[in-house]
Amino acid sequence: MDWKLILRIAVIITLMLLLANSVFGCKSEAGPIVDWDNCSQQIGDHPCDFMLMDQNGEEFNLYDHHGKIIIIDLSAMWCGPCQLAALEVEELQKKYGDKIAYVTILIENINYNPPTKADIKKWAKAFGIESAPVLAGSRSIISSNPDIGWPLSAWPQFHIIDQNMIFVESLRGFYPGRMEETIKNNLEGDTGAT
């Protein structure tokens, strides 16, 4: 066969494909662009990003965990139910691995003050939390107004964010096994839609 004929056929096929692509468009596989200027800590909204330091001195940014179920556990060191919840953290984080980010934010230490780096290290060590972040927060991150901060009406309070970074559920208080049930329900409910 003549190589010039083969070259002409290849050029014609390439031009036809380019024309078809420009007429019919193409589907991008890049996924959603994470760009939320409007945010709030209200169910159904995209939560506002934040950055806090963890027990290892590393920065934790909420939006870095897009694609996972994120559990925000607002706790206080003096709170008995918060301590019971802390006993489940490492087990759940290890069991569900990269599918979740279980994040404890300590709001107060045992003296009702903002926790120090030593406090969050002490909390992580006391409850065997090695693979999940424990963050030092303060009352400045909570508010009854979800446009300003995270709602807190009980100790502990859990805020659940789905894989698409939508705040889907808020749970007050600790009940053994409830967090694992919540994780399972959210994993089953993931449609992959954005």
XYZ file of C-alpha atoms in Angstrom:
194
model
C 0.000 0.000 0.000
C 1.135 3.516 -0.760
C 2.479 5.324 2.376
C 1.168 8.695 1.035
C -2.352 7.238 0.899
C -2.021 5.935 4.463
C -0.808 9.351 5.617
C -3.746 11.113 3.899
C -6.246 8.706 5.508
C -4.645 9.282 8.941
C -4.831 13.070 8.488
C -8.479 12.858 7.383
C -9.414 10.657 10.384
C -7.594 13.000 12.774
C -9.374 16.051 11.341
C -12.740 14.271 11.582
C -12.105 13.398 15.235
C -11.092 16.979 16.033
C -14.202 18.307 14.277
C -16.465 15.829 16.121
C -14.858 16.752 19.431
C -15.406 20.484 18.859
C -19.031 19.971 17.732
C -20.113 17.501 20.405
C -17.736 18.542 23.185
C -15.878 16.250 25.474
C -16.424 15.138 29.022
C -13.738 16.138 31.468
C -12.581 13.493 33.919
C -10.877 16.074 36.113
C -13.628 16.136 38.747
C -15.127 19.082 40.597
C -13.249 22.253 41.308
C -13.247 22.941 45.035
C -14.060 26.635 45.109
C -16.582 27.638 47.756
C -16.660 31.338 48.485
C -19.914 31.001 50.397
C -19.716 28.639 53.328
C -21.336 28.031 56.673
C -21.502 25.385 59.331
C -25.185 24.782 58.573
C -26.479 21.412 57.425
C -26.658 21.325 53.632
C -23.867 23.871 53.114
C -20.171 23.555 52.413
C -18.385 24.096 55.734
C -15.847 26.866 56.009
C -12.245 25.762 55.744
C -9.994 26.066 58.771
C -6.417 25.337 59.733
C -5.367 24.168 63.195
C -2.283 22.427 64.559
C -2.471 18.741 65.502
C -0.806 16.771 68.300
C 2.274 16.251 66.104
C 2.718 19.959 65.357
C 1.425 19.571 61.786
C -1.151 21.779 60.082
C -4.590 20.299 59.534
C -6.704 21.933 56.803
C -10.293 20.769 56.477
C -10.423 21.057 52.672
C -7.382 18.811 52.294
C -9.718 15.917 53.143
C -12.216 16.396 50.300
C -13.380 12.949 49.141
C -13.549 11.465 52.656
C -16.259 11.374 55.276
C -15.079 13.863 57.866
C -16.138 13.604 61.488
C -15.580 16.788 63.460
C -15.676 15.884 67.165
C -15.933 18.988 69.355
C -14.828 17.922 72.839
C -13.540 19.231 76.140
C -10.885 17.536 78.238
C -12.999 17.722 81.412
C -16.018 16.058 79.733
C -16.676 12.385 80.663
C -18.726 11.534 77.526
C -15.992 13.175 75.409
C -13.462 10.827 76.980
C -15.687 7.828 76.179
C -15.950 8.996 72.559
C -12.152 9.338 72.412
C -11.834 5.621 73.180
C -13.389 4.821 69.755
C -11.382 7.262 67.623
C -8.276 5.200 66.824
C -10.233 2.003 66.194
C -12.599 3.730 63.743
C -9.807 5.638 61.962
C -7.809 2.435 61.467
C -10.854 0.382 60.430
C -12.038 2.858 57.762
C -8.605 4.233 56.811
C -8.597 6.699 53.918
C -12.394 6.639 53.665
C -12.713 8.875 56.733
C -10.979 11.641 58.623
C -11.899 11.493 62.312
C -10.919 14.894 63.698
C -11.079 15.739 67.395
C -11.052 19.450 68.165
C -10.507 20.102 71.848
C -12.235 23.340 72.817
C -11.254 23.435 76.495
C -8.692 21.796 78.761
C -9.473 20.574 82.287
C -9.299 24.171 83.572
C -11.850 25.417 80.962
C -9.096 27.239 79.056
C -8.061 26.761 75.418
C -5.925 23.611 75.195
C -2.183 23.883 74.779
C 0.034 21.732 72.571
C 0.871 19.688 75.682
C -2.852 19.190 76.349
C -3.585 17.768 72.893
C -0.536 15.500 73.088
C -1.716 14.295 76.506
C -5.228 13.606 75.128
C -3.902 11.685 72.118
C -1.577 9.605 74.315
C -4.213 8.907 76.985
C -6.659 7.503 74.409
C -4.133 5.866 72.080
C -4.922 8.204 69.175
C -2.058 7.872 66.700
C -3.553 7.954 63.191
C -6.251 10.611 63.663
C -5.638 14.311 64.291
C -6.319 15.901 67.660
C -6.461 19.666 67.251
C -6.185 22.565 69.670
C -9.239 24.757 69.235
C -10.944 27.311 71.455
C -14.365 28.826 72.000
C -13.614 31.178 69.080
C -14.495 28.399 66.591
C -17.962 27.750 68.054
C -21.063 29.903 67.655
C -24.833 29.629 67.649
C -24.616 31.428 64.292
C -23.446 28.850 61.688
C -22.092 31.644 59.470
C -19.563 32.448 62.189
C -18.623 29.135 63.812
C -19.460 25.503 64.548
C -22.673 24.936 66.522
C -22.160 23.372 69.942
C -25.123 22.488 72.137
C -23.754 19.412 73.953
C -20.443 17.813 74.883
C -19.289 16.152 72.699
C -20.912 17.343 69.476
C -20.168 15.623 66.174
C -20.482 17.280 62.770
C -20.482 14.956 59.755
C -19.233 16.162 56.359
C -19.699 13.912 53.340
C -17.258 13.100 50.538
C -18.511 16.098 48.538
C -17.711 18.505 51.412
C -21.344 19.023 52.377
C -22.246 19.283 56.052
C -24.852 16.499 56.309
C -25.484 15.781 59.979
C -24.920 16.986 63.527
C -25.043 14.620 66.497
C -25.164 15.666 70.154
C -23.703 13.559 72.939
C -21.968 10.188 72.877
C -23.580 6.781 72.469
C -21.387 3.665 72.011
C -21.421 2.440 68.412
C -23.370 5.411 67.023
C -20.374 6.915 65.230
C -19.603 3.670 63.388
C -23.256 3.408 62.349
C -23.101 7.008 61.099
C -19.932 6.265 59.109
C -21.494 3.168 57.527
C -24.687 5.047 56.624
C -22.711 7.843 54.979
C -20.466 5.417 53.069
C -23.533 3.557 51.776
C -25.231 6.819 50.831
C -22.351 8.115 48.705
C -23.564 8.467 45.155
C -20.403 10.099 43.862
C -22.455 13.145 42.813
C -21.069 16.605 43.438
